[in-house]
PDB file of C-alpha atoms and ligand atoms in Angstrom:
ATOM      1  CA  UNK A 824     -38.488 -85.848  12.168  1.00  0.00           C
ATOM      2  CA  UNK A 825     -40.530 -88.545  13.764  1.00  0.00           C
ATOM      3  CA  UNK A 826     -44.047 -88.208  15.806  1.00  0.00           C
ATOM      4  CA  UNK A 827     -44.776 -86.064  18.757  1.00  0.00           C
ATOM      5  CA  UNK A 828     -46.901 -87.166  21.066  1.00  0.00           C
ATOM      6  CA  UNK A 829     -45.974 -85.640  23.967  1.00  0.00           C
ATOM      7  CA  UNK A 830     -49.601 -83.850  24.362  1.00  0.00           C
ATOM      8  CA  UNK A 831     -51.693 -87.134  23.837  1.00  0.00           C
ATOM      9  CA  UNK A 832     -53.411 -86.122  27.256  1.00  0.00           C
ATOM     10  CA  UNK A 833     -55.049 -83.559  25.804  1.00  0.00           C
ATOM     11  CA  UNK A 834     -54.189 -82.776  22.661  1.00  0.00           C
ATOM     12  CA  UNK A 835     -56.461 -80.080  20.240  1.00  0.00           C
ATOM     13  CA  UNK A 836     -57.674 -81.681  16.999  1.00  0.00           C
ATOM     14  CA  UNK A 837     -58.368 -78.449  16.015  1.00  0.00           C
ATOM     15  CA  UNK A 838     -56.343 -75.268  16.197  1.00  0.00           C
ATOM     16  CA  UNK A 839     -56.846 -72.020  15.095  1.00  0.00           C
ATOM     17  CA  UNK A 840     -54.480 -69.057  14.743  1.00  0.00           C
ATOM     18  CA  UNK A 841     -54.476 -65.471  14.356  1.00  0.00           C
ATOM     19  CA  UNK A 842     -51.368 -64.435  13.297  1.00  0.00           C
ATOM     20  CA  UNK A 843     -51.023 -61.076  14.460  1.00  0.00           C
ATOM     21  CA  UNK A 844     -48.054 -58.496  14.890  1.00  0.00           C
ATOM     22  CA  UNK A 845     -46.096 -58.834  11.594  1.00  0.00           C
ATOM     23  CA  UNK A 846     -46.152 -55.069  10.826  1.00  0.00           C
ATOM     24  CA  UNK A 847     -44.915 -54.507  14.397  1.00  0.00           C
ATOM     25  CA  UNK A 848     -41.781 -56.893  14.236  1.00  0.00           C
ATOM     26  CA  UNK A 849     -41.119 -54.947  11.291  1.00  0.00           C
ATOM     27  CA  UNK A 850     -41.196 -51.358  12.514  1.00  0.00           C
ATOM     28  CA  UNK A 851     -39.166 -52.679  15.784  1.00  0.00           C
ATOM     29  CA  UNK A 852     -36.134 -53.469  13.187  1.00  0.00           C
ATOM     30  CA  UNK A 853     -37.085 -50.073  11.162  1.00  0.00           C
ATOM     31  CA  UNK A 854     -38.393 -52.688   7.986  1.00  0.00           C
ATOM     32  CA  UNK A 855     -41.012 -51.674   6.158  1.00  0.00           C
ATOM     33  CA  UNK A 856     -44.212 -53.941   6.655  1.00  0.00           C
ATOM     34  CA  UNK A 857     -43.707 -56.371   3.780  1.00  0.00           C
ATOM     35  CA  UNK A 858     -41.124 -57.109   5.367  1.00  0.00           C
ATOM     36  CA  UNK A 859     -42.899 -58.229   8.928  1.00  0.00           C
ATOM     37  CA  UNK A 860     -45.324 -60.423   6.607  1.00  0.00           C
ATOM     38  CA  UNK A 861     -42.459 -62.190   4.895  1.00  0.00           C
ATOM     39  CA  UNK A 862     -40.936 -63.006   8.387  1.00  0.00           C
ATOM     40  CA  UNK A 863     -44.406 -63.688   8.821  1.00  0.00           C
ATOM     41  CA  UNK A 864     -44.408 -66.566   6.122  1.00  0.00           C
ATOM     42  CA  UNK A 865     -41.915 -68.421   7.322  1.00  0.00           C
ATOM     43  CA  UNK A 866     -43.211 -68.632  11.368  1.00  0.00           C
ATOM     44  CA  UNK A 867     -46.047 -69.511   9.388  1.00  0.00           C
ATOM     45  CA  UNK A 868     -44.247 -72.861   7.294  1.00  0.00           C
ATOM     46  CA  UNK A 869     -42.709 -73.437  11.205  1.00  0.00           C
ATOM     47  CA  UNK A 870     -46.530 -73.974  12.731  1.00  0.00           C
ATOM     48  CA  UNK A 871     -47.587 -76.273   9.805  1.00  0.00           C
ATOM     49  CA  UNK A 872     -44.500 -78.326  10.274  1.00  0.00           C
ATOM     50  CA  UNK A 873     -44.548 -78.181  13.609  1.00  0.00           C
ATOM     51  CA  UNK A 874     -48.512 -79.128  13.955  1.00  0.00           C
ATOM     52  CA  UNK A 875     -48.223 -82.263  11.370  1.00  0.00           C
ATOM     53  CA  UNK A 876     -44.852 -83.744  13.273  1.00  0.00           C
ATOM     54  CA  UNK A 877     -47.516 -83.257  16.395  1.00  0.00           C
ATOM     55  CA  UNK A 878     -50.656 -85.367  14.807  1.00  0.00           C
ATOM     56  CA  UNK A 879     -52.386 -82.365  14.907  1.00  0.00           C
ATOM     57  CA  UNK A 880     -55.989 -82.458  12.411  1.00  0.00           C
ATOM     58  CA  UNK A 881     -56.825 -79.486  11.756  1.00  0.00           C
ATOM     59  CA  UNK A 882     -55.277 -76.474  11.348  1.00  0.00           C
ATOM     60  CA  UNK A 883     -56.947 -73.363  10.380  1.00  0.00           C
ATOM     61  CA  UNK A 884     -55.032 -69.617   9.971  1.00  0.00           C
ATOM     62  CA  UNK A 885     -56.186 -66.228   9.287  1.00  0.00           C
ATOM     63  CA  UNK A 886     -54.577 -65.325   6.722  1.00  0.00           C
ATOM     64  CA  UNK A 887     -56.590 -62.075   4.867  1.00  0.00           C
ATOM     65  CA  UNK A 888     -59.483 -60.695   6.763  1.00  0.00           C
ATOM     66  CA  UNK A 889     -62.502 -59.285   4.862  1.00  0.00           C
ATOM     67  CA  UNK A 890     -61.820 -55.830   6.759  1.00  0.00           C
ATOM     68  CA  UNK A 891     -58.033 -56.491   5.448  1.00  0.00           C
ATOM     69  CA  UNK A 892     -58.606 -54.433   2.058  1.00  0.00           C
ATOM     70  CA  UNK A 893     -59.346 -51.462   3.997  1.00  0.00           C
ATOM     71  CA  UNK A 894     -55.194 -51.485   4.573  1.00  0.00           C
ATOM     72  CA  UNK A 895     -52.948 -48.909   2.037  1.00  0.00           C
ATOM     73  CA  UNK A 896     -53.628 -50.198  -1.593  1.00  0.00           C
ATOM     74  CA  UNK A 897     -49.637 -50.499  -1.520  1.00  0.00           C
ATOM     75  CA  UNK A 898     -49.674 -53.713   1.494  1.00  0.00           C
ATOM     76  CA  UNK A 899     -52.656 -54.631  -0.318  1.00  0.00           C
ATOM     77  CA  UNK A 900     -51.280 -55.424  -3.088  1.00  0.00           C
ATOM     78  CA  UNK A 901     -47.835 -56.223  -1.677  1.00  0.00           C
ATOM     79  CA  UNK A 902     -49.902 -59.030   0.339  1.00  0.00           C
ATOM     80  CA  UNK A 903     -51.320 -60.534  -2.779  1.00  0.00           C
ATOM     81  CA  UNK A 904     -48.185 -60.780  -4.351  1.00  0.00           C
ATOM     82  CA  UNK A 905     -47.303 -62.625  -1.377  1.00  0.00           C
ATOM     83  CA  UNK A 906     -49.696 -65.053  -1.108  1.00  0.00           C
ATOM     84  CA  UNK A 907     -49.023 -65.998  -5.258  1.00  0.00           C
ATOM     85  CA  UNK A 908     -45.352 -66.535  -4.214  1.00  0.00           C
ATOM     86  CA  UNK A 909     -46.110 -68.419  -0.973  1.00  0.00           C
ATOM     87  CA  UNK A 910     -48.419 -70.583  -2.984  1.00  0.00           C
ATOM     88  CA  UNK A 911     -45.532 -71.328  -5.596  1.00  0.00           C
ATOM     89  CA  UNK A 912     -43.135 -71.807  -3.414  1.00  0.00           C
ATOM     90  CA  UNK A 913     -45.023 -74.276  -0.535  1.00  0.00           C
ATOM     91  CA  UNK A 914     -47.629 -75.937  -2.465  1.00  0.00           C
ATOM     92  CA  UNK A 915     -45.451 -79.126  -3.222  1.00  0.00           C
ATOM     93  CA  UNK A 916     -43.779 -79.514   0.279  1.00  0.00           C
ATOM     94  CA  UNK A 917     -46.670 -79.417   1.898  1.00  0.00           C
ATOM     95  CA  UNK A 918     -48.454 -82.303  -0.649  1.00  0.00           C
ATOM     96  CA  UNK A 919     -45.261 -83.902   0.325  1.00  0.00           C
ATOM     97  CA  UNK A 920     -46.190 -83.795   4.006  1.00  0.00           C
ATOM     98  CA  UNK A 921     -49.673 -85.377   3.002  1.00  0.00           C
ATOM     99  CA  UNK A 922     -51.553 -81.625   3.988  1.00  0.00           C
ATOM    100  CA  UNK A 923     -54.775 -81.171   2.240  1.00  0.00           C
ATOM    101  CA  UNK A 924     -54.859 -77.423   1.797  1.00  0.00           C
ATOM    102  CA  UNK A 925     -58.838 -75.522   1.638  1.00  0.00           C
ATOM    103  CA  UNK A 926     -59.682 -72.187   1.411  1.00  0.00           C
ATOM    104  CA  UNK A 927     -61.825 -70.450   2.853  1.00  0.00           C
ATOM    105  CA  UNK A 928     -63.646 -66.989   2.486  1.00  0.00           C
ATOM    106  CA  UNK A 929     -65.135 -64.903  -0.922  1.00  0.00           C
ATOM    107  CA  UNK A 930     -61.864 -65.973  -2.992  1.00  0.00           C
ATOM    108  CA  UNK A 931     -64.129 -64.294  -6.019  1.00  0.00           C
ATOM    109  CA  UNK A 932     -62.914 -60.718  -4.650  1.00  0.00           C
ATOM    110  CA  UNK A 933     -59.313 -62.066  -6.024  1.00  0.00           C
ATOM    111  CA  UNK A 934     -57.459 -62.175  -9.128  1.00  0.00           C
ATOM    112  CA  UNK A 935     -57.943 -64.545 -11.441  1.00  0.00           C
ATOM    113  CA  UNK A 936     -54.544 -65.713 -11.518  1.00  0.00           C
ATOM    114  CA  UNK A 937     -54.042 -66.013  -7.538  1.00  0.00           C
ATOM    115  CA  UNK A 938     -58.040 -67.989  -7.657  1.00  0.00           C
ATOM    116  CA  UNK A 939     -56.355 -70.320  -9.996  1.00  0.00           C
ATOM    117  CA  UNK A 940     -53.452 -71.093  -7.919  1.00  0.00           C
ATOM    118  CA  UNK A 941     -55.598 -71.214  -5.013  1.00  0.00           C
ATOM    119  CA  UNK A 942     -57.931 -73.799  -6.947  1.00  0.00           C
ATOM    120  CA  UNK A 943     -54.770 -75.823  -7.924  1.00  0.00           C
ATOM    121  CA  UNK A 944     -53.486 -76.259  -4.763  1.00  0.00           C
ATOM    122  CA  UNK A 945     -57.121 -77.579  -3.434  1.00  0.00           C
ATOM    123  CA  UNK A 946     -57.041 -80.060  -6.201  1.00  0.00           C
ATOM    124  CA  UNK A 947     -53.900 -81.531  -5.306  1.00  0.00           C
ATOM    125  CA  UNK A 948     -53.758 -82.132  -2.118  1.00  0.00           C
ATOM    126  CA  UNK A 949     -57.502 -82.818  -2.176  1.00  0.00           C
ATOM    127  CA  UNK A 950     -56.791 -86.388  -1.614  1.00  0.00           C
ATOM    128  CA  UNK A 951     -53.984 -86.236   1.233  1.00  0.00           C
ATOM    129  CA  UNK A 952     -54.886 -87.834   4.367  1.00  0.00           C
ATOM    130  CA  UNK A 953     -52.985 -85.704   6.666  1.00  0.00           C
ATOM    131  CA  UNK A 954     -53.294 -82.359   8.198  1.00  0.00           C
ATOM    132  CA  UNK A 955     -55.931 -80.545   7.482  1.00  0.00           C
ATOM    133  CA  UNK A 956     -54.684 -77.237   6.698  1.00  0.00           C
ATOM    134  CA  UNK A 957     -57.273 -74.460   6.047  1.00  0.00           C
ATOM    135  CA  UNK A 958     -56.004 -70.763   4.882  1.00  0.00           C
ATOM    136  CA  UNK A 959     -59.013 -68.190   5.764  1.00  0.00           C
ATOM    137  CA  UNK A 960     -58.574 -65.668   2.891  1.00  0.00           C
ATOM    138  CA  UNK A 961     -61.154 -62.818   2.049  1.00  0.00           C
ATOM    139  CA  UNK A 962     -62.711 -64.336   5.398  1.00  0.00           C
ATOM    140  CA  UNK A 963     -65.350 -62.804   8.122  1.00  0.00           C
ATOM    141  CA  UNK A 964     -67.479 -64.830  10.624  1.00  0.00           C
ATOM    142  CA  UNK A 965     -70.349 -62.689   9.638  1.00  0.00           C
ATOM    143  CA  UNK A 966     -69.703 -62.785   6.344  1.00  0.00           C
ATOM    144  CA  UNK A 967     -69.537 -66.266   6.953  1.00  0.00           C
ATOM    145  CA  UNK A 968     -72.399 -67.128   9.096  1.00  0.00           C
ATOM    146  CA  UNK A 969     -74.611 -64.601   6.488  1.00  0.00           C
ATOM    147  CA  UNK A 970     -73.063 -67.140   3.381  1.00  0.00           C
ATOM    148  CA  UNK A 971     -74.845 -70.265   5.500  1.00  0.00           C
ATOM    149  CA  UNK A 972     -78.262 -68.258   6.010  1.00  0.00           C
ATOM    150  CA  UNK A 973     -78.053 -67.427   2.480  1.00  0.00           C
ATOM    151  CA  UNK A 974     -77.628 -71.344   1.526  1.00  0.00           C
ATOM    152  CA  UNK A 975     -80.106 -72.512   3.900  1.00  0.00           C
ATOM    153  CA  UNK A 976     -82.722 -69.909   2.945  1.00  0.00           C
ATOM    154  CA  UNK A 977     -82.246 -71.020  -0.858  1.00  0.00           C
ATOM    155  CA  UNK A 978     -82.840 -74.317   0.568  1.00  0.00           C
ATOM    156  CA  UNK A 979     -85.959 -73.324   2.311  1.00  0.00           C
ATOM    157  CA  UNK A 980     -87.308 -71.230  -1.188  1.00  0.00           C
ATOM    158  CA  UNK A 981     -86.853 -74.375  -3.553  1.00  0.00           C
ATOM    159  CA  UNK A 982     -88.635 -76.526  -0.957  1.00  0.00           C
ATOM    160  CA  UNK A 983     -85.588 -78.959  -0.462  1.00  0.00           C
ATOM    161  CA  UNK A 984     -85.908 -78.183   3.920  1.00  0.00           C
ATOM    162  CA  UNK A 985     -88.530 -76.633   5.508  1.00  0.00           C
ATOM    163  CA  UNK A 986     -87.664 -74.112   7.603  1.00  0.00           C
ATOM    164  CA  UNK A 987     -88.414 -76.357  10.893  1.00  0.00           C
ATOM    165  CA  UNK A 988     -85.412 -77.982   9.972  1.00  0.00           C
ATOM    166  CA  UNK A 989     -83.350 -75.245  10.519  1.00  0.00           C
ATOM    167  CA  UNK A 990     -81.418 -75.866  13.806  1.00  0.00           C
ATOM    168  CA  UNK A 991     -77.672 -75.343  15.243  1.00  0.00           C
ATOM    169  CA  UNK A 992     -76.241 -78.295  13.190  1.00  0.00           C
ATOM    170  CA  UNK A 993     -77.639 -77.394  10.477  1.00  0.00           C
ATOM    171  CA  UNK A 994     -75.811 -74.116  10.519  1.00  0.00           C
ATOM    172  CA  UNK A 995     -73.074 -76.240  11.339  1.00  0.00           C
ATOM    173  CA  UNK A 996     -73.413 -78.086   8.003  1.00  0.00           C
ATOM    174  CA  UNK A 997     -73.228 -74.986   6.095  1.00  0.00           C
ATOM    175  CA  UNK A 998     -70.793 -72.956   7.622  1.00  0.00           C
ATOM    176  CA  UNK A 999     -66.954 -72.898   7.033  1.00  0.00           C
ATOM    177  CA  UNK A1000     -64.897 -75.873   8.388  1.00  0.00           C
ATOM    178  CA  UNK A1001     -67.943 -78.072   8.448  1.00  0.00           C
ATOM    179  CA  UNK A1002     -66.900 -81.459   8.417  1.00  0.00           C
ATOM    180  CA  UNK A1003     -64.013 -80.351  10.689  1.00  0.00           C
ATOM    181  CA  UNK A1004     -63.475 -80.993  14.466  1.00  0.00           C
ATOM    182  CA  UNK A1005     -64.747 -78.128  16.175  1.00  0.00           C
ATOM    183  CA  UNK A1006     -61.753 -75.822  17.265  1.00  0.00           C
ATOM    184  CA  UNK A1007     -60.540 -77.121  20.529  1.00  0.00           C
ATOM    185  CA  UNK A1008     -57.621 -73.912  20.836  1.00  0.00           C
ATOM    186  CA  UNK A1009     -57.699 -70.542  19.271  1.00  0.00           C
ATOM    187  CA  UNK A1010     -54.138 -69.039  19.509  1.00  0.00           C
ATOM    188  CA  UNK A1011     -53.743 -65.112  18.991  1.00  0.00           C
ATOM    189  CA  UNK A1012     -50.311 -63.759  18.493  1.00  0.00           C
ATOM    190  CA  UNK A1013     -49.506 -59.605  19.393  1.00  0.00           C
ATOM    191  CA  UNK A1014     -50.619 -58.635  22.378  1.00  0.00           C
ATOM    192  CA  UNK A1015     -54.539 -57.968  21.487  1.00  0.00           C
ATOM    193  CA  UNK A1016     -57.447 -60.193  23.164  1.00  0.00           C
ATOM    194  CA  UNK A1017     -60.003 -60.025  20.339  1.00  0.00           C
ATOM    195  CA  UNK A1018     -61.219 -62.326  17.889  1.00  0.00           C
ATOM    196  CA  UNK A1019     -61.367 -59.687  14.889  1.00  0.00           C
ATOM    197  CA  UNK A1020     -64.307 -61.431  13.231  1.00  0.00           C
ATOM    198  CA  UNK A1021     -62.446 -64.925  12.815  1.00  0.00           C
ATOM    199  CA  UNK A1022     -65.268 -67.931  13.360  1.00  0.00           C
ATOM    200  CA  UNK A1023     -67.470 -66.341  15.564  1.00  0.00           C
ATOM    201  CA  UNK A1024     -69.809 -68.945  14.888  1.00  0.00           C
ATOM    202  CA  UNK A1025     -67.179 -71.618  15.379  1.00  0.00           C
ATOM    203  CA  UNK A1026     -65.474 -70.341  18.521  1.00  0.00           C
ATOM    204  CA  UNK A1027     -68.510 -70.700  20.747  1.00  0.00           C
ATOM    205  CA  UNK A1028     -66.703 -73.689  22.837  1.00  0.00           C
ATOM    206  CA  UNK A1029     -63.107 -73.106  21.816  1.00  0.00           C
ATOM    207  CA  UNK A1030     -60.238 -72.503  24.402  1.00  0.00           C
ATOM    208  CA  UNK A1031     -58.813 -68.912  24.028  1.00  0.00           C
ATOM    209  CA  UNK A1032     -55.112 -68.546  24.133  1.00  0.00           C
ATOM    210  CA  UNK A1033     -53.770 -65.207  23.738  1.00  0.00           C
ATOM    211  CA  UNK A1034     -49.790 -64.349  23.459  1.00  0.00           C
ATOM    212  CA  UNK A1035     -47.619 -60.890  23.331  1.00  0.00           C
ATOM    213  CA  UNK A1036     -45.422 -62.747  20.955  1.00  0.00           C
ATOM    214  CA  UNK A1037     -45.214 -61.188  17.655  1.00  0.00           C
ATOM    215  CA  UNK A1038     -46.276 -63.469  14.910  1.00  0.00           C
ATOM    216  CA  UNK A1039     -43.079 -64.133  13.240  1.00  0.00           C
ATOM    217  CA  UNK A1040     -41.550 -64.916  16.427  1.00  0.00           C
ATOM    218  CA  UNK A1041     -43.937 -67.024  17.147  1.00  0.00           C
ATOM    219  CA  UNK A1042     -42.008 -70.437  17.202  1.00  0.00           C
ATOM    220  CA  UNK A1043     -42.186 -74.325  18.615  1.00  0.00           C
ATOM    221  CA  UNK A1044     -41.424 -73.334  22.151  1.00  0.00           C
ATOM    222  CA  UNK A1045     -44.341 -70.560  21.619  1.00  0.00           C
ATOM    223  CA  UNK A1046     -46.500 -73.727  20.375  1.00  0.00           C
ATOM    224  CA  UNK A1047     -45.333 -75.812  22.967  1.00  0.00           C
ATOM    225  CA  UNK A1048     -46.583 -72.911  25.478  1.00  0.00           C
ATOM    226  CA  UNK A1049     -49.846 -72.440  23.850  1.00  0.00           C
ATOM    227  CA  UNK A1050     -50.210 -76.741  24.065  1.00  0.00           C
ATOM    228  CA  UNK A1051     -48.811 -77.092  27.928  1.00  0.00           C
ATOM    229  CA  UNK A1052     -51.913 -74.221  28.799  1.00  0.00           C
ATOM    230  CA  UNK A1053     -54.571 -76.147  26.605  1.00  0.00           C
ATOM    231  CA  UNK A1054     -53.395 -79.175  28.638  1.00  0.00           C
ATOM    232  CA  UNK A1055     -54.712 -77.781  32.038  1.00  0.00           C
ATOM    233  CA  UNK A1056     -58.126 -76.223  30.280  1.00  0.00           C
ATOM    234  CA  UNK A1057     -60.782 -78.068  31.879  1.00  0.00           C
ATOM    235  CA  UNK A1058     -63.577 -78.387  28.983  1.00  0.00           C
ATOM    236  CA  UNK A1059     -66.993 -78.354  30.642  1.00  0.00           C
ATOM    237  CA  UNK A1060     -69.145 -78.183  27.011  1.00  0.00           C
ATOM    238  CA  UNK A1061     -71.971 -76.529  30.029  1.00  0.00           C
ATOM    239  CA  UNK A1062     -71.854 -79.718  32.303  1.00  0.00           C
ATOM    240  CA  UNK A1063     -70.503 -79.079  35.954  1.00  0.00           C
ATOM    241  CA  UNK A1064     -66.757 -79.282  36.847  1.00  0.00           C
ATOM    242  CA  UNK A1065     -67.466 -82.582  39.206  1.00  0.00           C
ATOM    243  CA  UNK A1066     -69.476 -84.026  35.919  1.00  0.00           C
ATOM    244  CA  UNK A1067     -66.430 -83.527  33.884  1.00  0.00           C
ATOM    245  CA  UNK A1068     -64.451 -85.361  36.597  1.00  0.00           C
ATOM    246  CA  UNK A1069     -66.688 -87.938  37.181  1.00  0.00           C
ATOM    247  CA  UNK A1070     -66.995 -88.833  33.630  1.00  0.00           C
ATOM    248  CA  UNK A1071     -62.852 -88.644  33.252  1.00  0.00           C
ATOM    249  CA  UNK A1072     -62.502 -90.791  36.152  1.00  0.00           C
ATOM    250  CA  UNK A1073     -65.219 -93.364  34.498  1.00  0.00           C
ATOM    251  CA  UNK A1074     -62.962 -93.138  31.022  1.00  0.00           C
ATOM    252  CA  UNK A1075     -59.720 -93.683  32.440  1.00  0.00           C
TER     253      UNK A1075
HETATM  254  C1  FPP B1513     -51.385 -59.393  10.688  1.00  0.00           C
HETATM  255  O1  FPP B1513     -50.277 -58.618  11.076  1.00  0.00           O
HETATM  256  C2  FPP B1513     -51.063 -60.191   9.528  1.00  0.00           C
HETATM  257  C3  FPP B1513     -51.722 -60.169   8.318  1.00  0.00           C
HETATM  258  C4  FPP B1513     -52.865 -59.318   8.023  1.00  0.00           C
HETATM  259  C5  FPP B1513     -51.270 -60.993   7.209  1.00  0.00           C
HETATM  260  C6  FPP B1513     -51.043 -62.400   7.620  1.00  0.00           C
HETATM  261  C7  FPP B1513     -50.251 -63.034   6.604  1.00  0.00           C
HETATM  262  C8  FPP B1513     -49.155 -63.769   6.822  1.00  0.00           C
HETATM  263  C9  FPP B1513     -48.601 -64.096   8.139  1.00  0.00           C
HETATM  264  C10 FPP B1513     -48.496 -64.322   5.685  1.00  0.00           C
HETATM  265  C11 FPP B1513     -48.495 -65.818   5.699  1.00  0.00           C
HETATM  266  C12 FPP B1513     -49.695 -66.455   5.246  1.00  0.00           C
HETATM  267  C13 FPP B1513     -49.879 -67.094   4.075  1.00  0.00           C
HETATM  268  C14 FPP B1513     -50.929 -68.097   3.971  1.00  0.00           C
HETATM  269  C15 FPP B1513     -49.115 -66.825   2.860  1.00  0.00           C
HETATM  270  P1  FPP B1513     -50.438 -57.035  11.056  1.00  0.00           P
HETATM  271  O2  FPP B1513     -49.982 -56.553   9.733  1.00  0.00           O
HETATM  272  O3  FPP B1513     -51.833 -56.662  11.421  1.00  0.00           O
HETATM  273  O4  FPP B1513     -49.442 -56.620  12.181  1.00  0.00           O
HETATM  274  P2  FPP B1513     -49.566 -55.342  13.136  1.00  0.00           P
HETATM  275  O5  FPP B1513     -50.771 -55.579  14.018  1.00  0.00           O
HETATM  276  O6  FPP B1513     -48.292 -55.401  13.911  1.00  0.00           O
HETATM  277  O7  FPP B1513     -49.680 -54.143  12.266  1.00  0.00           O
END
């Protein structure tokens, strides 16, 4: 399918999903869970489809939270399984679409086996020049944003910075996604209007778009909501709204 560029107006680089609701879609159709994070999967291969066919360069989904393992050791391990299988089964497709996959989160915490695939799939697509595609696995913001003080402190300790030099883009450098657009549009799937400890450092000037949709229904016409409402965000980055307009109306 050819290019979509129907958004060019104002189109996120950047999008970010939490993909929330599969155990509900499951429980609706009397399925157990695994089931709702199968169905999950595949809304999931939809939105990366969906976002390279629209130019989009980023996209980053929540995949495994670090509060995740606190679920019964059976969907634990059940999700695992998943994520091997997923990885053998999409890994080529999506080098065929050009997606450069990364992971992030403490991917230590998971078998060797599943680290290994994870590693493989970094290493070849490492190259691709399309969509970035990033899979937040093992992931917390304040695990996260803790991980970049760690770094920065080492930094401080071996005398490489001095601690003066410690400002907001320097966080930036050392925190997930740098090198990344900042997310433009957050997109939450099933009903709840939290961000669950995804990116809270991140976030801080992201659009918020929450939907009821569960996450395996979530399909193009949900995108194509979640895009039409980013459209008609006015992003003020802390500048006035007649600024904003001004400086539009100077760049048009
Ligand atoms: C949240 O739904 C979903 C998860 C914790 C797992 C997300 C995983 C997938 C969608 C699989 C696809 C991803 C990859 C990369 C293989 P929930 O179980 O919390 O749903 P509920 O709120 O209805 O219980």
């Amino acid at each position: 399918m050819g290019k979509d560029n129907t958004q060019e107006m104002q189109k996120p680089k950047h999008i970010v999903v939490v993909m929330d609701g599969n155990g509900r879609w499951a429980k609706k159709r009397f399925m157990p869970r695994t089931a709702g994070h199968k169905a999950g999967v595949n809304a999931t291969r939809e939105l990366v489809k969906a976002c390279v066919e629209k130019s989009i360069d980023a996209l980053t989904i929540f995949a495994f939270s670090s509060e995740n393992w606190k679920r019964p050791d059976q969907e634990v391990s059940s999700l695992m399984e998943l994520f091997l299988t997923t990885l053998q089964s999409e890994v080529k497709e999506l080098h065929e679409q050009s997606v450069r996959m990364c992971f992030i989160g403490d991917v230590g915490a998971f078998s060797e086996k599943l680290q290994n695939k994870i590693r493989q799939a970094e290493d070849l697509t490492r190259d691709n020049t399309g969509m970035c595609l990033s899979i937040a696995v093992n992931y917390g913001g304040r695990w996260d944003v803790a991980n970049a003080c760690k770094i920065i402190a080492e930094k401080v300790e071996s005398g490489e910075i001095k601690s003066s030099d410690v400002n907001a883009e320097l966080v930036n450098q050392h925190v997930a996604l740098a090198g990344l657009p900042e997310p433009d549009l957050f997109i939450r799937t099933g009903g709840d209007k939290r961000i669950s400890n995804f990116l809270i450092w991140q976030l801080a000037y992201t659009e918020l778009y929450f939907t009821d949709a569960l996450w395996p229904d979530f399909d193009r016409n949900e995108l194509d909501q979640a895009l039409a409402w980013f459209v008609n965000r006015q992003r003020r980055f802390g500048k006035t709204g007649d600024q904003v307009e001004q400086a539009n109306k100077v760049n048009c």
